[in-house]
mmCIF file of C-alpha atoms in Angstrom:
data_model
loop_
_atom_site.group_PDB
_atom_site.id
_atom_site.type_symbol
_atom_site.label_atom_id
_atom_site.label_comp_id
_atom_site.label_asym_id
_atom_site.label_seq_id
_atom_site.Cartn_x
_atom_site.Cartn_y
_atom_site.Cartn_z
ATOM 1 C CA MET A 1 2.193 -26.248 12.934
ATOM 2 C CA LEU A 2 -0.352 -24.699 10.510
ATOM 3 C CA ILE A 3 0.603 -21.279 11.290
ATOM 4 C CA SER A 4 4.367 -22.278 11.082
ATOM 5 C CA LEU A 5 3.995 -23.707 7.797
ATOM 6 C CA ARG A 6 2.018 -20.915 6.253
ATOM 7 C CA CYS A 7 4.472 -18.393 7.247
ATOM 8 C CA PHE A 8 7.175 -20.460 5.881
ATOM 9 C CA PHE A 9 5.388 -20.932 2.343
ATOM 10 C CA ILE A 10 4.454 -17.187 2.315
ATOM 11 C CA PHE A 11 8.251 -16.070 3.163
ATOM 12 C CA ALA A 12 9.447 -18.642 0.517
ATOM 13 C CA ILE A 13 7.053 -17.302 -2.117
ATOM 14 C CA PHE A 14 7.999 -13.752 -1.391
ATOM 15 C CA PHE A 15 11.594 -14.262 -1.665
ATOM 16 C CA LEU A 16 11.306 -16.485 -4.897
ATOM 17 C CA LEU A 17 9.144 -13.972 -6.698
ATOM 18 C CA SER A 18 11.657 -11.370 -5.605
ATOM 19 C CA PHE A 19 14.543 -13.214 -7.140
ATOM 20 C CA VAL A 20 12.503 -13.931 -10.417
ATOM 21 C CA PHE A 21 11.075 -10.233 -10.764
ATOM 22 C CA LEU A 22 14.815 -9.033 -10.128
ATOM 23 C CA PHE A 23 15.612 -10.097 -13.485
ATOM 24 C CA VAL A 24 12.321 -9.261 -14.938
ATOM 25 C CA PHE A 25 12.599 -5.507 -13.771
ATOM 26 C CA LEU A 26 16.201 -5.439 -15.018
ATOM 27 C CA ILE A 27 14.461 -5.820 -18.343
ATOM 28 C CA ARG A 28 11.786 -3.674 -17.458
ATOM 29 C CA PHE A 29 13.663 -0.988 -15.638
ATOM 30 C CA ARG A 30 11.738 1.168 -13.667
ATOM 31 C CA ASN A 31 8.545 0.387 -15.842
ATOM 32 C CA LYS A 32 5.386 2.266 -14.313
ATOM 33 C CA ASN A 33 3.489 -0.824 -14.148
ATOM 34 C CA ASN A 34 6.171 -3.034 -12.289
ATOM 35 C CA ASN A 35 4.016 -2.878 -9.014
ATOM 36 C CA VAL A 36 1.066 -4.404 -10.739
ATOM 37 C CA LEU A 37 3.015 -7.385 -11.957
ATOM 38 C CA PHE A 38 4.685 -8.137 -8.596
ATOM 39 C CA GLY A 39 1.415 -7.159 -6.534
ATOM 40 C CA ARG A 40 -0.881 -9.443 -8.440
ATOM 41 C CA ALA A 41 1.428 -12.401 -8.537
ATOM 42 C CA PHE A 42 2.190 -12.274 -4.843
ATOM 43 C CA SER A 43 -1.447 -11.509 -3.646
ATOM 44 C CA TYR A 44 -2.861 -14.419 -6.122
ATOM 45 C CA ILE A 45 -0.347 -17.071 -4.582
ATOM 46 C CA SER A 46 -0.505 -15.829 -1.004
ATOM 47 C CA MET A 47 -4.319 -15.920 -0.922
ATOM 48 C CA LYS A 48 -4.438 -19.554 -2.050
ATOM 49 C CA ILE A 49 -2.008 -20.537 0.769
ATOM 50 C CA LEU A 50 -3.409 -18.609 3.359
ATOM 51 C CA ARG A 51 -7.095 -19.212 2.452
ATOM 52 C CA ILE A 52 -8.027 -15.719 3.584
ATOM 53 C CA LYS A 53 -11.435 -14.670 2.435
ATOM 54 C CA ILE A 54 -10.939 -11.137 0.988
ATOM 55 C CA GLU A 55 -14.065 -9.038 -0.093
ATOM 56 C CA PHE A 56 -13.304 -6.100 -2.396
ATOM 57 C CA ARG A 57 -15.813 -3.275 -2.249
ATOM 58 C CA GLY A 58 -16.119 0.258 -4.217
ATOM 59 C CA LYS A 59 -13.634 -0.942 -6.875
ATOM 60 C CA ARG A 60 -15.648 0.940 -9.412
ATOM 61 C CA ARG A 61 -14.640 3.948 -7.466
ATOM 62 C CA ILE A 62 -10.902 3.727 -7.909
ATOM 63 C CA LEU A 63 -9.316 6.306 -9.991
ATOM 64 C CA ARG A 64 -7.737 4.241 -12.639
ATOM 65 C CA ASN A 65 -7.520 6.608 -15.597
ATOM 66 C CA ARG A 66 -6.542 9.744 -13.494
ATOM 67 C CA THR A 67 -3.579 10.895 -11.787
ATOM 68 C CA ALA A 68 -4.153 10.581 -7.808
ATOM 69 C CA VAL A 69 -2.686 10.038 -4.566
ATOM 70 C CA PHE A 70 -3.809 6.875 -3.012
ATOM 71 C CA ILE A 71 -3.718 6.659 0.730
ATOM 72 C CA ALA A 72 -4.216 3.189 2.766
ATOM 73 C CA ASN A 73 -4.261 2.255 6.468
ATOM 74 C CA HIS A 74 -0.700 0.288 7.166
ATOM 75 C CA GLN A 75 -1.131 -2.714 9.557
ATOM 76 C CA SER A 76 1.405 -5.281 8.688
ATOM 77 C CA PHE A 77 3.390 -7.257 6.227
ATOM 78 C CA PHE A 78 0.025 -8.790 4.958
ATOM 79 C CA ASP A 79 -0.875 -5.242 3.646
ATOM 80 C CA LEU A 80 1.357 -6.278 0.597
ATOM 81 C CA ILE A 81 -0.876 -9.293 -0.011
ATOM 82 C CA ILE A 82 -3.998 -7.429 0.447
ATOM 83 C CA PHE A 83 -3.330 -4.327 -1.519
ATOM 84 C CA GLY A 84 -1.314 -6.060 -4.110
ATOM 85 C CA ALA A 85 -4.564 -7.361 -5.490
ATOM 86 C CA ILE A 86 -5.978 -3.847 -6.134
ATOM 87 C CA VAL A 87 -2.911 -1.416 -6.708
ATOM 88 C CA PRO A 88 -3.827 0.470 -9.987
ATOM 89 C CA LYS A 89 -1.493 0.558 -13.026
ATOM 90 C CA ASN A 90 0.879 3.526 -13.466
ATOM 91 C CA THR A 91 1.183 3.873 -9.659
ATOM 92 C CA LEU A 92 4.534 4.347 -7.594
ATOM 93 C CA ILE A 93 4.795 3.446 -4.223
ATOM 94 C CA ILE A 94 6.690 5.601 -1.360
ATOM 95 C CA GLY A 95 8.869 3.228 1.035
ATOM 96 C CA LYS A 96 11.174 4.008 3.745
ATOM 97 C CA LYS A 97 14.720 4.342 2.796
ATOM 98 C CA SER A 98 15.759 1.213 5.072
ATOM 99 C CA LEU A 99 14.012 -0.738 2.510
ATOM 100 C CA ILE A 100 17.015 -0.623 0.371
ATOM 101 C CA TRP A 101 18.631 -3.162 2.786
ATOM 102 C CA PHE A 102 16.149 -5.759 2.718
ATOM 103 C CA PRO A 103 17.291 -8.525 0.839
ATOM 104 C CA LEU A 104 16.188 -9.021 -2.910
ATOM 105 C CA PHE A 105 13.017 -6.982 -2.356
ATOM 106 C CA GLY A 106 14.637 -3.705 -1.547
ATOM 107 C CA TRP A 107 16.328 -4.011 -5.107
ATOM 108 C CA VAL A 108 12.909 -5.007 -6.629
ATOM 109 C CA PHE A 109 11.219 -2.219 -4.960
ATOM 110 C CA TYR A 110 13.950 0.260 -6.697
ATOM 111 C CA LEU A 111 13.638 -1.496 -10.131
ATOM 112 C CA ALA A 112 9.931 -1.337 -10.055
ATOM 113 C CA GLY A 113 10.286 2.496 -10.202
ATOM 114 C CA ASN A 114 9.126 3.355 -6.710
ATOM 115 C CA LEU A 115 10.640 6.163 -4.475
ATOM 116 C CA TYR A 116 12.620 6.169 -1.158
ATOM 117 C CA LEU A 117 11.939 8.503 1.452
ATOM 118 C CA ASN A 118 14.727 9.276 3.914
ATOM 119 C CA ARG A 119 12.668 10.622 7.075
ATOM 120 C CA LYS A 120 15.830 11.111 9.009
ATOM 121 C CA ASN A 121 17.340 13.600 6.453
ATOM 122 C CA HIS A 122 15.174 16.591 5.769
ATOM 123 C CA GLN A 123 17.131 17.766 2.886
ATOM 124 C CA LYS A 124 16.892 14.109 1.193
ATOM 125 C CA ALA A 125 13.069 13.927 2.016
ATOM 126 C CA MET A 126 12.429 17.102 0.405
ATOM 127 C CA GLY A 127 14.565 15.985 -2.664
ATOM 128 C CA THR A 128 12.354 12.915 -2.964
ATOM 129 C CA MET A 129 9.137 15.108 -2.611
ATOM 130 C CA LYS A 130 10.369 17.114 -5.744
ATOM 131 C CA THR A 131 10.693 13.748 -7.515
ATOM 132 C CA VAL A 132 7.231 12.827 -6.317
ATOM 133 C CA ASP A 133 5.964 16.145 -7.784
ATOM 134 C CA VAL A 134 7.690 15.280 -11.292
ATOM 135 C CA ALA A 135 6.192 11.988 -11.251
ATOM 136 C CA LEU A 136 2.640 13.053 -10.527
ATOM 137 C CA GLN A 137 3.043 16.010 -13.289
ATOM 138 C CA GLU A 138 4.149 13.284 -15.810
ATOM 139 C CA GLY A 139 0.884 11.212 -15.099
ATOM 140 C CA SER A 140 1.785 8.630 -12.579
ATOM 141 C CA SER A 141 -0.119 8.084 -9.359
ATOM 142 C CA LEU A 142 1.428 7.657 -6.084
ATOM 143 C CA TRP A 143 0.405 5.042 -3.332
ATOM 144 C CA ILE A 144 1.393 6.177 0.171
ATOM 145 C CA PHE A 145 0.699 4.858 3.758
ATOM 146 C CA PRO A 146 0.117 8.187 5.443
ATOM 147 C CA GLU A 147 0.660 6.635 9.071
ATOM 148 C CA GLY A 148 4.326 6.193 8.194
ATOM 149 C CA THR A 149 4.699 3.122 10.142
ATOM 150 C CA ARG A 150 2.768 -0.048 10.777
ATOM 151 C CA SER A 151 -0.268 -0.098 13.377
ATOM 152 C CA HIS A 152 -0.128 -3.616 14.181
ATOM 153 C CA GLY A 153 -3.877 -3.590 14.528
ATOM 154 C CA ARG A 154 -3.902 -0.876 17.243
ATOM 155 C CA GLY A 155 -6.002 1.606 15.344
ATOM 156 C CA LEU A 156 -5.297 4.083 12.952
ATOM 157 C CA LYS A 157 -2.290 6.142 13.828
ATOM 158 C CA SER A 158 -1.833 9.997 13.114
ATOM 159 C CA PHE A 159 -0.940 10.956 9.406
ATOM 160 C CA LYS A 160 2.247 12.518 8.310
ATOM 161 C CA LYS A 161 1.990 15.359 5.825
ATOM 162 C CA GLY A 162 3.798 14.116 2.823
ATOM 163 C CA GLY A 163 1.273 12.570 0.649
ATOM 164 C CA PHE A 164 -1.247 15.599 1.251
ATOM 165 C CA TYR A 165 1.465 18.082 0.409
ATOM 166 C CA ALA A 166 2.197 16.224 -2.756
ATOM 167 C CA ALA A 167 -1.798 16.142 -3.744
ATOM 168 C CA LEU A 168 -2.444 19.638 -3.000
ATOM 169 C CA GLN A 169 0.923 20.744 -4.596
ATOM 170 C CA ASN A 170 -0.064 19.114 -7.749
ATOM 171 C CA GLN A 171 -3.818 19.548 -7.397
ATOM 172 C CA VAL A 172 -4.737 15.955 -7.842
ATOM 173 C CA PRO A 173 -7.204 14.061 -5.758
ATOM 174 C CA LEU A 174 -6.750 11.859 -2.693
ATOM 175 C CA GLN A 175 -8.155 8.380 -2.964
ATOM 176 C CA PRO A 176 -8.683 6.547 0.418
ATOM 177 C CA LEU A 177 -8.602 2.965 0.535
ATOM 178 C CA VAL A 178 -9.118 0.874 3.996
ATOM 179 C CA VAL A 179 -8.791 -2.446 5.191
ATOM 180 C CA SER A 180 -10.606 -3.985 8.102
ATOM 181 C CA THR A 181 -8.246 -4.868 11.181
ATOM 182 C CA PHE A 182 -6.710 -8.279 10.703
ATOM 183 C CA LYS A 183 -5.535 -8.788 14.134
ATOM 184 C CA ASN A 184 -8.397 -10.209 15.894
ATOM 185 C CA ALA A 185 -10.140 -11.310 12.677
ATOM 186 C CA LEU A 186 -7.766 -13.913 11.267
ATOM 187 C CA ASP A 187 -6.679 -16.731 13.179
ATOM 188 C CA PHE A 188 -4.070 -18.843 11.009
ATOM 189 C CA SER A 189 -4.369 -21.871 13.101
ATOM 190 C CA LYS A 190 -7.548 -22.612 11.323
ATOM 191 C CA TRP A 191 -7.757 -24.140 7.859
ATOM 192 C CA SER A 192 -9.856 -21.103 6.739
ATOM 193 C CA PRO A 193 -8.287 -18.069 8.981
ATOM 194 C CA GLY A 194 -11.380 -15.593 8.403
ATOM 195 C CA ARG A 195 -12.388 -12.694 6.239
ATOM 196 C CA VAL A 196 -11.235 -9.422 5.675
ATOM 197 C CA VAL A 197 -12.744 -6.452 3.758
ATOM 198 C CA VAL A 198 -11.117 -3.883 1.593
ATOM 199 C CA GLU A 199 -13.114 -0.812 0.554
ATOM 200 C CA VAL A 200 -12.218 2.087 -1.929
ATOM 201 C CA LEU A 201 -13.747 5.239 -0.384
ATOM 202 C CA ASP A 202 -14.997 8.299 -2.544
ATOM 203 C CA ALA A 203 -11.956 10.356 -3.735
ATOM 204 C CA ILE A 204 -11.383 13.656 -1.806
ATOM 205 C CA PRO A 205 -10.762 16.513 -4.257
ATOM 206 C CA THR A 206 -8.007 19.003 -3.799
ATOM 207 C CA HIS A 207 -8.728 21.224 -6.830
ATOM 208 C CA GLY A 208 -8.835 24.942 -5.534
ATOM 209 C CA HIS A 209 -7.505 24.067 -2.376
ATOM 210 C CA GLY A 210 -4.027 25.600 -1.129
ATOM 211 C CA MET A 211 -1.512 24.527 1.620
ATOM 212 C CA ASP A 212 -3.509 26.606 4.124
ATOM 213 C CA ASP A 213 -6.120 23.762 3.696
ATOM 214 C CA ILE A 214 -3.685 20.856 4.511
ATOM 215 C CA SER A 215 -4.818 20.403 8.007
ATOM 216 C CA ASP A 216 -8.341 20.335 7.343
ATOM 217 C CA ILE A 217 -7.899 17.900 4.408
ATOM 218 C CA MET A 218 -5.744 15.450 6.431
ATOM 219 C CA ASP A 219 -8.566 15.802 9.202
ATOM 220 C CA LYS A 220 -11.168 14.966 6.683
ATOM 221 C CA ALA A 221 -9.354 11.857 5.224
ATOM 222 C CA TYR A 222 -8.318 10.645 8.750
ATOM 223 C CA ASN A 223 -11.925 10.675 10.110
ATOM 224 C CA VAL A 224 -13.327 9.095 7.081
ATOM 225 C CA MET A 225 -10.877 6.233 7.199
ATOM 226 C CA LYS A 226 -11.075 5.753 10.786
ATOM 227 C CA ASN A 227 -14.902 5.673 10.822
ATOM 228 C CA ARG A 228 -14.960 3.233 7.832
ATOM 229 C CA ILE A 229 -12.468 0.857 9.393
ATOM 230 C CA ALA A 230 -14.647 0.942 12.781
ATOM 231 C CA PHE A 231 -17.717 0.097 10.717
ATOM 232 C CA LEU A 232 -16.147 -2.756 8.948
ATOM 233 C CA ASP A 233 -14.485 -4.154 12.007
ATOM 234 C CA LYS A 234 -18.026 -4.075 13.731
ATOM 235 C CA GLU A 235 -19.669 -5.743 10.849
ATOM 236 C CA LEU A 236 -17.076 -8.612 10.855
ATOM 237 C CA LYS A 237 -17.603 -9.161 14.556
#
């Protein structure tokens, strides 16, 4: 019963905020800080409803005043609640093209200035990456989930190249962020479901590296993130 009530309230808040911000973002059309407004509001209300204890570590490491490509592990819908509290200003998000069909939020996502990636159409995907290059060159940062799809708590999946290509192409650092695995750590049938840890890791420089180094940099980012997630999961146990 408690799980059902919480899910109902979370989705109700999500759609209510999407409805409200639809009009706000029409006025602030594609403003670079729209993601911060929606993310902070949804994260704050959701954490109060869910009573999740979230510990943020390494916030001082986050590259707030520099252009960067932020890469984070992608587990479930709850990522929006967790990362909404920490997404930096002037940061755009790349999402799947199918998001545009998601009622209300798909439109809010577009009005917030974010970018859609059509992975099934190579030509359109490359067009999006050119838009990403322009955004980075104009000083916007980029937030991407390099796994491409949700892992549902089954461990860090292999990375796709898009975000790494953008970072190398524009010589901006990569900033990894990780969150501990929720799957077995949170029990929403309890009044206090549990605790998760979010950690900002050291930035990975790309300056001086070329496209020949993309595999090495991807492997470095993957191993750093995977090892840190394992460490956090072990700590929470």
